[in-house]
PDB file of C-alpha atoms in Angstrom:
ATOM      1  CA  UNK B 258       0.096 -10.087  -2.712  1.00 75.00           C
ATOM      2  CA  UNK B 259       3.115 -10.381  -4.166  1.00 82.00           C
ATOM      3  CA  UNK B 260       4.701  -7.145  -3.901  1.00 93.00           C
ATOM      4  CA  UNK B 261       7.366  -6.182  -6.294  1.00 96.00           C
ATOM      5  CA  UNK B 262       8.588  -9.217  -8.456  1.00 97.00           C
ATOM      6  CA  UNK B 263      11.436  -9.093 -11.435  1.00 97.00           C
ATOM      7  CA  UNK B 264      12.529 -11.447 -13.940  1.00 96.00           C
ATOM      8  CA  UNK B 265      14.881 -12.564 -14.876  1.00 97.00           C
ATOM      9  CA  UNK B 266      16.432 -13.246 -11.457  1.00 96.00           C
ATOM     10  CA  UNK B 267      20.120 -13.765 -13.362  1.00 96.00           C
ATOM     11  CA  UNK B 268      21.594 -12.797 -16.928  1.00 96.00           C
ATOM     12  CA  UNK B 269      24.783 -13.301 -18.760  1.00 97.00           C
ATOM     13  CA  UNK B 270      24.437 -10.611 -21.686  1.00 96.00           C
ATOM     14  CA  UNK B 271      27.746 -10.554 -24.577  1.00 97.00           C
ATOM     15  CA  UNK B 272      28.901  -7.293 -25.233  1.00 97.00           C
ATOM     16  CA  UNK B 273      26.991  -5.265 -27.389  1.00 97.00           C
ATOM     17  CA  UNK B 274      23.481  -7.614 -26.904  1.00 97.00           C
ATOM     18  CA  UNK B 275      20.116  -6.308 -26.027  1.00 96.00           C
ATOM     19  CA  UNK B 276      17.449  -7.026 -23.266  1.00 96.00           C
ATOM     20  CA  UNK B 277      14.885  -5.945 -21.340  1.00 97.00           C
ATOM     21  CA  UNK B 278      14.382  -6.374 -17.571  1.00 98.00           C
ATOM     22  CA  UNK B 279      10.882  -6.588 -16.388  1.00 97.00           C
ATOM     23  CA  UNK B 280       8.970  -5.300 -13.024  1.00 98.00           C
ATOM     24  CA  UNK B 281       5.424  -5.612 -11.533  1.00 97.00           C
ATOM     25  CA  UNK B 282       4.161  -4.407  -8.867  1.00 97.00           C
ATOM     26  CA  UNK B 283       0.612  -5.372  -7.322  1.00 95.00           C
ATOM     27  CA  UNK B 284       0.240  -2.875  -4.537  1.00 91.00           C
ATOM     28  CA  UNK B 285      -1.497  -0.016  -6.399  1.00 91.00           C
ATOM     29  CA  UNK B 286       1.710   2.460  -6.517  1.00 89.00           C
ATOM     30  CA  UNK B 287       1.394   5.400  -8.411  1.00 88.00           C
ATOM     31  CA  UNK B 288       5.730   5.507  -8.552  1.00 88.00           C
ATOM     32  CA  UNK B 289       8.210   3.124  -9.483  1.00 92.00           C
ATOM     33  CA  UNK B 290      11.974   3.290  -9.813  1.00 93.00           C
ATOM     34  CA  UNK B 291      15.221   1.317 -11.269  1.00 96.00           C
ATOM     35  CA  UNK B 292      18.029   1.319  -9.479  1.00 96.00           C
ATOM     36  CA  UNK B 293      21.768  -0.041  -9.926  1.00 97.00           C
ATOM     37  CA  UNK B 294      23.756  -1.450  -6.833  1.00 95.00           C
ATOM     38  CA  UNK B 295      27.652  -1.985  -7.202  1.00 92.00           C
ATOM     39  CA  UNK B 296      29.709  -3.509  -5.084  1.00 83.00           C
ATOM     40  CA  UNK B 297      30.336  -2.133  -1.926  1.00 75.00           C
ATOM     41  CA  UNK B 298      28.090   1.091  -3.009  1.00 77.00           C
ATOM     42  CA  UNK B 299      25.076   2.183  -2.144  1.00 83.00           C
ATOM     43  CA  UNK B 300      21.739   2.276  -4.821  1.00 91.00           C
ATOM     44  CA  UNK B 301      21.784   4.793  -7.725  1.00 92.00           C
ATOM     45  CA  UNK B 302      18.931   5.776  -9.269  1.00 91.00           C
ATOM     46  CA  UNK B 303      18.657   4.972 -13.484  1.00 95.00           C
ATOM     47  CA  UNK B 304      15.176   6.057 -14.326  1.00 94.00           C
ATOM     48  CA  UNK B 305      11.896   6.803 -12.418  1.00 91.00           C
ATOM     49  CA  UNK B 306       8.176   7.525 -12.836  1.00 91.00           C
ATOM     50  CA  UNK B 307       6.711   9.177 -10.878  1.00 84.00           C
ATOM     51  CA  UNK B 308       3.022   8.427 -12.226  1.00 84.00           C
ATOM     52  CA  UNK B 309       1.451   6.460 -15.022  1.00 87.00           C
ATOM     53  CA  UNK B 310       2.954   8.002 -18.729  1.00 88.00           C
ATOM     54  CA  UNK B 311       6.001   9.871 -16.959  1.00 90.00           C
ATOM     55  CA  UNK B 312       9.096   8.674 -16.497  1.00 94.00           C
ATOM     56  CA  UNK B 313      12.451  10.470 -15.848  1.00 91.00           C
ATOM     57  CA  UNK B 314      16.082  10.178 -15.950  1.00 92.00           C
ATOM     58  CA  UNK B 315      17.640   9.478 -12.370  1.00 90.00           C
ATOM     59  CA  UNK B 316      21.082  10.059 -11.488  1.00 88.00           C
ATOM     60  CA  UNK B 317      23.208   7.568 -14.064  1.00 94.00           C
ATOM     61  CA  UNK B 318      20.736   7.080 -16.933  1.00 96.00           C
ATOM     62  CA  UNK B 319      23.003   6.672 -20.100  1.00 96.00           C
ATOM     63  CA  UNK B 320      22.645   3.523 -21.975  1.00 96.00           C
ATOM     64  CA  UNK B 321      19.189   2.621 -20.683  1.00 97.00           C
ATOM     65  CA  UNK B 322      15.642   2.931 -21.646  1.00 97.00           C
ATOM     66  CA  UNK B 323      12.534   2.816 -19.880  1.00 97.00           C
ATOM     67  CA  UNK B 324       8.937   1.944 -20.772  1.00 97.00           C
ATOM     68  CA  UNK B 325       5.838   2.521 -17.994  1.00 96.00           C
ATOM     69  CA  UNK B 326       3.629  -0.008 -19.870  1.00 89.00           C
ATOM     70  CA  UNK B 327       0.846   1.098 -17.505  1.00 94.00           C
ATOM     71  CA  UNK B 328       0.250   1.501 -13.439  1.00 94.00           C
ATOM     72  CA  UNK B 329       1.434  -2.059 -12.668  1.00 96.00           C
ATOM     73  CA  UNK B 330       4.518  -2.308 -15.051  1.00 97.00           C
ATOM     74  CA  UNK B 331       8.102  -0.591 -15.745  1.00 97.00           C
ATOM     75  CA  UNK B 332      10.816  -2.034 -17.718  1.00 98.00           C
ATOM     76  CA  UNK B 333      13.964  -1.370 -18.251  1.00 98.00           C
ATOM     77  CA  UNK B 334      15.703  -2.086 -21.363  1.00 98.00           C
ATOM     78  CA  UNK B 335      19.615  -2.146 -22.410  1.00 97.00           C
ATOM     79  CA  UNK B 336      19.961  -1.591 -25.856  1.00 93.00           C
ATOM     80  CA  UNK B 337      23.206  -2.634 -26.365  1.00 96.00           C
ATOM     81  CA  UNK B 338      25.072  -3.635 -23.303  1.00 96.00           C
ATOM     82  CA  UNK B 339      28.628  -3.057 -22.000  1.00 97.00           C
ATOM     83  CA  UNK B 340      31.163  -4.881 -19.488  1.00 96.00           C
ATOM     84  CA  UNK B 341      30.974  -1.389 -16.901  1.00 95.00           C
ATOM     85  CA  UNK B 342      26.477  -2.651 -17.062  1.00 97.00           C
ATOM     86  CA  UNK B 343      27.964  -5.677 -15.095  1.00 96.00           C
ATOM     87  CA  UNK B 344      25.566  -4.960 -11.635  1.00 97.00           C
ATOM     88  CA  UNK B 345      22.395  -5.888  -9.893  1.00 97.00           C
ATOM     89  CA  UNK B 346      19.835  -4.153 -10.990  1.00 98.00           C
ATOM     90  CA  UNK B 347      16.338  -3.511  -7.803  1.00 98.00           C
ATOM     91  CA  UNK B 348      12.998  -2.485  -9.321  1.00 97.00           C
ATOM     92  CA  UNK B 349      10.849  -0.619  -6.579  1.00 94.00           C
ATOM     93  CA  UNK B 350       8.150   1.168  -6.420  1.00 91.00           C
ATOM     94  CA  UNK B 351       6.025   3.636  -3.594  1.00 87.00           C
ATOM     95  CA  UNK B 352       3.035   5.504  -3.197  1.00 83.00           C
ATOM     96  CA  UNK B 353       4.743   8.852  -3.854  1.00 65.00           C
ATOM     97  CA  UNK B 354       3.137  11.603  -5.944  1.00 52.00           C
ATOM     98  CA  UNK B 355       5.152  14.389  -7.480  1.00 47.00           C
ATOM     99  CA  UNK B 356       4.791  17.752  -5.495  1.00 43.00           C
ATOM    100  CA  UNK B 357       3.216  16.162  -2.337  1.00 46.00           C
ATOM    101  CA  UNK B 358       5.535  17.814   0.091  1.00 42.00           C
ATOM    102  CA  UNK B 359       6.456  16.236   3.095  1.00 43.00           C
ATOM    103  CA  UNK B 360       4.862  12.906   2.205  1.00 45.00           C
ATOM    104  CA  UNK B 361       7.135   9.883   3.652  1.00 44.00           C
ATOM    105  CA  UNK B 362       6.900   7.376   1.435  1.00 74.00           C
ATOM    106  CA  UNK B 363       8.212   3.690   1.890  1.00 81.00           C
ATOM    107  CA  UNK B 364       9.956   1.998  -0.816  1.00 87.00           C
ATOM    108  CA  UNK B 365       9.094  -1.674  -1.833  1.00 90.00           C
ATOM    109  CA  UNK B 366      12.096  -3.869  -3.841  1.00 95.00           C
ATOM    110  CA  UNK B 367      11.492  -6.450  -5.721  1.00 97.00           C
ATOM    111  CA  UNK B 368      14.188  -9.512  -5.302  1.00 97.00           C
ATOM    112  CA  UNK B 369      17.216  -7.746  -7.728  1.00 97.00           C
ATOM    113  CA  UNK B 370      18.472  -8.858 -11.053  1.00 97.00           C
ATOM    114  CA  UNK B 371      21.798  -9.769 -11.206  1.00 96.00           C
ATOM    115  CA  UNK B 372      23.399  -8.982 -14.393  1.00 97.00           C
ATOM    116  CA  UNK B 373      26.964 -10.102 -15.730  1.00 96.00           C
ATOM    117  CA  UNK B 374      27.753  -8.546 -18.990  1.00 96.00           C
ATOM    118  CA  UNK B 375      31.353 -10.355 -20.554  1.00 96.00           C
TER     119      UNK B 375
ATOM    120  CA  UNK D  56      30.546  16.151  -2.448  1.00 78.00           C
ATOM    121  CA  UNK D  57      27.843  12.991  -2.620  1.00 84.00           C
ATOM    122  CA  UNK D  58      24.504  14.309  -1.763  1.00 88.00           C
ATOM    123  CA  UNK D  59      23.862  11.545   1.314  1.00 92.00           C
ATOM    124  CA  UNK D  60      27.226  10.139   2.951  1.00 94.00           C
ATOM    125  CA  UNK D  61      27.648   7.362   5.497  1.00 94.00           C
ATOM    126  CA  UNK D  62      30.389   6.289   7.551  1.00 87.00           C
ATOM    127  CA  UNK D  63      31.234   3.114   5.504  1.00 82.00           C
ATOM    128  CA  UNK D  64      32.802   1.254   8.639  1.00 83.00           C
ATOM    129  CA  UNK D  65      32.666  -1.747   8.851  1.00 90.00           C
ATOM    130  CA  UNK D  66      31.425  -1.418  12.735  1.00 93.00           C
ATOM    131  CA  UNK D  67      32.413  -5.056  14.268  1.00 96.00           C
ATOM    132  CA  UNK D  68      31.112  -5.208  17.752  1.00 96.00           C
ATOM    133  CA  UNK D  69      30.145  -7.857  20.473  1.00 97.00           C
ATOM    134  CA  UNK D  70      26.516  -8.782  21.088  1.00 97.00           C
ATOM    135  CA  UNK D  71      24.860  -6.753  23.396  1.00 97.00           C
ATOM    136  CA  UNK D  72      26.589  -3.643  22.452  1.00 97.00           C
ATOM    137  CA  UNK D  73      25.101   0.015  21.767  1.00 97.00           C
ATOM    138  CA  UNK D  74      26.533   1.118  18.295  1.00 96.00           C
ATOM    139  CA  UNK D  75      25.523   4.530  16.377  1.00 95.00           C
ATOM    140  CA  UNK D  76      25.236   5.186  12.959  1.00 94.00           C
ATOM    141  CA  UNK D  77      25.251   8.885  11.807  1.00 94.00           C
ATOM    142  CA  UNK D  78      24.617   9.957   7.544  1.00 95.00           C
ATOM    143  CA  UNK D  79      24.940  13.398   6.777  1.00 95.00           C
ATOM    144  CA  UNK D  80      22.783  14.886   3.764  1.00 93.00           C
ATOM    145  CA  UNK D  81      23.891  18.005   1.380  1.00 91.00           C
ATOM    146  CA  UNK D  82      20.283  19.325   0.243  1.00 83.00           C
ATOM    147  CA  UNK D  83      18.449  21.786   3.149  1.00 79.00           C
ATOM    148  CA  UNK D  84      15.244  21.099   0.912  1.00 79.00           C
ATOM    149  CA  UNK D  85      15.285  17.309   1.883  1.00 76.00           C
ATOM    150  CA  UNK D  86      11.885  16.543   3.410  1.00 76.00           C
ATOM    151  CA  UNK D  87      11.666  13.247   4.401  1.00 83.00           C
ATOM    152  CA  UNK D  88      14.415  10.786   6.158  1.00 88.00           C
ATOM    153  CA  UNK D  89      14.510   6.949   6.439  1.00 90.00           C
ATOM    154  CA  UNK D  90      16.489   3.774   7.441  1.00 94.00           C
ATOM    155  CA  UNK D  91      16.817   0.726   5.493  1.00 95.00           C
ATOM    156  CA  UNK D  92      18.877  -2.416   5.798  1.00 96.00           C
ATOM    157  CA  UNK D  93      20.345  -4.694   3.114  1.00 95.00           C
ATOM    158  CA  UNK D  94      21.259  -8.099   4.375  1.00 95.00           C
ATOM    159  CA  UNK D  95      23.961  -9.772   2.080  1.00 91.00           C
ATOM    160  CA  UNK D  96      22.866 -10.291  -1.822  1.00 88.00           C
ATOM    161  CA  UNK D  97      18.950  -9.554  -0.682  1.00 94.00           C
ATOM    162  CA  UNK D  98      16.765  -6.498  -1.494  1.00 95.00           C
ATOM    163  CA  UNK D  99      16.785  -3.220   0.793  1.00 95.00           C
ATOM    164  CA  UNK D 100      13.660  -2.858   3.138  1.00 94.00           C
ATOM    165  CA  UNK D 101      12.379  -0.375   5.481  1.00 91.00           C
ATOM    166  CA  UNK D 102      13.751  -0.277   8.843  1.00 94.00           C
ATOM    167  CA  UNK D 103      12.659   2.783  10.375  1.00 90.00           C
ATOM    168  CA  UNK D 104      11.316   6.426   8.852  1.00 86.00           C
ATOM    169  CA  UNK D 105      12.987   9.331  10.929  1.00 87.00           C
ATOM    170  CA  UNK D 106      10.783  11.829  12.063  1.00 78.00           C
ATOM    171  CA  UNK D 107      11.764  15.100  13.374  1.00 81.00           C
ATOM    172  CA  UNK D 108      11.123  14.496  16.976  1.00 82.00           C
ATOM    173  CA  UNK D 109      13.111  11.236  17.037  1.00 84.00           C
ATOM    174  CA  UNK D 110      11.403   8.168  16.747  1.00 88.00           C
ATOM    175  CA  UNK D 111      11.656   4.928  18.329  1.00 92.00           C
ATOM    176  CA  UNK D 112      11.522   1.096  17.485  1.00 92.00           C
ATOM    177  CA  UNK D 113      12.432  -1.391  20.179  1.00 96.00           C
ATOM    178  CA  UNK D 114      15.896  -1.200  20.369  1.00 97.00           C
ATOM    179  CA  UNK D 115      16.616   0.915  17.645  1.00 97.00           C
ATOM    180  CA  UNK D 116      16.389   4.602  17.590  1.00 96.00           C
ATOM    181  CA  UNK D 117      16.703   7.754  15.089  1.00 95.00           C
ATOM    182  CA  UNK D 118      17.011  11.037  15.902  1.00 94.00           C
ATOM    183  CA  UNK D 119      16.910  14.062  12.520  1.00 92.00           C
ATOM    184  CA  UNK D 120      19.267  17.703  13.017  1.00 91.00           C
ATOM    185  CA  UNK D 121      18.267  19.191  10.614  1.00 90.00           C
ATOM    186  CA  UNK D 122      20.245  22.590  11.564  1.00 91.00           C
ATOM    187  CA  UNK D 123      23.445  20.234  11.281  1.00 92.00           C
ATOM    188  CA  UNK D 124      22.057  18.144   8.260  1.00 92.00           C
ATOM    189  CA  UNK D 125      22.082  15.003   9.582  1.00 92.00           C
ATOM    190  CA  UNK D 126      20.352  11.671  10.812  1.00 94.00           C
ATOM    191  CA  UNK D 127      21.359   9.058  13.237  1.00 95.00           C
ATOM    192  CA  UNK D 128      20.316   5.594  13.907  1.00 97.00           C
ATOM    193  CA  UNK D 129      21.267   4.136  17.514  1.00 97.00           C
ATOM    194  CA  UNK D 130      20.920   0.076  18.078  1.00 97.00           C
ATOM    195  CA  UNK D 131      21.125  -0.791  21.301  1.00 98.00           C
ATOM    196  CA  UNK D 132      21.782  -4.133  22.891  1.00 98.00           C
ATOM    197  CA  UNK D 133      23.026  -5.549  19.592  1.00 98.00           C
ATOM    198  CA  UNK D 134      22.073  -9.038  18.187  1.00 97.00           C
ATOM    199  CA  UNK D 135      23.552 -11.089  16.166  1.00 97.00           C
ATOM    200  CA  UNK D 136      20.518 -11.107  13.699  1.00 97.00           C
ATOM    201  CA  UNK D 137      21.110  -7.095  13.107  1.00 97.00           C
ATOM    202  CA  UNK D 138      24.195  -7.690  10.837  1.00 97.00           C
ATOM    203  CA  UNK D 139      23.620  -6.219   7.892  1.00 96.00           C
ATOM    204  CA  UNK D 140      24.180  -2.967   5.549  1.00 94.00           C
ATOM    205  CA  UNK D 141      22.462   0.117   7.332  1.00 96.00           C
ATOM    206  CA  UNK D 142      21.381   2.657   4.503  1.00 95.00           C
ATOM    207  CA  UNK D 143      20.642   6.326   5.059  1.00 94.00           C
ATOM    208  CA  UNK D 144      17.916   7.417   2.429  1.00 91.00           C
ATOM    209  CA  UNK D 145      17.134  11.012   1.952  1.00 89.00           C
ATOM    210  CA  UNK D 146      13.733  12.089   0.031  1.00 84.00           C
ATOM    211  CA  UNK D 147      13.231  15.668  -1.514  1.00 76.00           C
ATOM    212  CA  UNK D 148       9.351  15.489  -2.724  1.00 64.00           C
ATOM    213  CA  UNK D 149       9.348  18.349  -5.418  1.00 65.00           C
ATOM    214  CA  UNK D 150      11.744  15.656  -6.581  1.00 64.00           C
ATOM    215  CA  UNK D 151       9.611  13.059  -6.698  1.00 61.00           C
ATOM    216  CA  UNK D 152      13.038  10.731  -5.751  1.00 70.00           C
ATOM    217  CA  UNK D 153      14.745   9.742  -2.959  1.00 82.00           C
ATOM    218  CA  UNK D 154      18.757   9.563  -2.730  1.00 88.00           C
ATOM    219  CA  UNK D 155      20.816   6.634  -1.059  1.00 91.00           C
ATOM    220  CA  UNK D 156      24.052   6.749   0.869  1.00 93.00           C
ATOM    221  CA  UNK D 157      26.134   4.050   0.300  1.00 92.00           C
ATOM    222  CA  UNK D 158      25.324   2.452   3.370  1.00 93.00           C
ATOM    223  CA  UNK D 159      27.233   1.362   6.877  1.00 94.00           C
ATOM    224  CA  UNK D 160      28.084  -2.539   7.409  1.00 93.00           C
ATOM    225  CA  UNK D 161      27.360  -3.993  10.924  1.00 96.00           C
ATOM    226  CA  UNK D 162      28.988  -7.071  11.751  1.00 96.00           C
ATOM    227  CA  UNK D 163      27.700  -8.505  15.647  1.00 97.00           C
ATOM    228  CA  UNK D 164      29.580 -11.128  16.750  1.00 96.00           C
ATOM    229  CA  UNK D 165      29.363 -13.680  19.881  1.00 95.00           C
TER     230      UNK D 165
END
């Protein structure tokens, strides 16, 4: 098994240019997240889904877009990116289900995009 | 006020030293409590979950307060091999997401 896996693994986007990061997971997991890491900071949480055909905005969601293509795939897509988009961008994904209280749920990354927008 | 906080540090300490981490968390609905580490420019991955009774790997150990709102991760007899970013991670369910702190950085030197 793979696990989690991204691509591209590095990207040097121009102001104002579009693109789309992908994510796959093989492990049967019902959520998957995107995530933004800054230097020196912890992760912060773009979009998730919770389930196949939901997704939802996470804590800093403005000026992305998110597709859940189906169970296996989310992408994450910058329409028209900007200098402060300059970050490394983690794909995960769990076995969490919404409303299943107490559940502990382990988080898989993938390897990180790193993304330099000039 | 950030929803999960961590002592930053950076903790530098000698090998074979007992260092504690503690992360405090905002939300009294949080449900669920875990440990991950980051080593440099690499994904995060699981170190521990933190169960309410205290749980224990090895040489590592976390203990949960709820009443005081926060977790604590205790590495004893420190290696040079645990340097890395520590990262407190806080889950609410009903959320369906969890919440990161910005993480602690361990350096163990010779």
């Amino acid at each position: 098994n793979a696990g989690v896996t991204q691509t591209p693994k590095f990207q040097v986007l121009k102001t104002g240019q579009s693109m789309t990061l992908q994510c796959a997971q093989d492990m049967n997991h019902n959520s998957m997240y995107w995530y933004r890491q800054d230097p020196g900071m912890g992760l912060r949480l773009i979009y998730y889904s919770a389930s196949e055909g939901t997704t939802d905005k996470g804590e800093v969601p403005n000026g992305y877009n998110v597709s859940r293509l189906n169970k296996r795939e989310f992408s994450l897509r910058l329409e028209s990116a900007a200098p402060s988009q300059t970050s490394v961008y983690f794909c995960a994904s769990s076995e969490a289900l919404r409303g299943l209280m107490g559940a502990a749920n382990e988080q898989f990354f993938g390897p990180g995009t790193r993304l330099t927008v000039l | 006020r950030k929803e999960v906080e961590q002592d930053p540090g950076p903790f530098n300490v000698p090998e074979g030293a007992t260092v504690a981490f503690n992360c405090t968390y905002s939300n009294s609905a949080s449900q669920s409590f875990f440990w991950y580490r980051q080593d440099c420019r690499k994904e995060p991955k699981l170190l521990m979950s933190v169960y309410s009774s205290g749980n224990e790997d090895g040489r590592f150990t976390a203990q949960l307060n709820r009443a005081s709102q926060y977790i604590s991760l205790l590495i004893r007899d420190s290696k040079l091999s645990d340097s890395a970013t520590y990262l407190c991670v806080v889950l609410r369910a009903n959320a369906g997401k969890s919440t990161f702190g910005d993480g602690t950085t361990l350096t163990v030197k010779p």
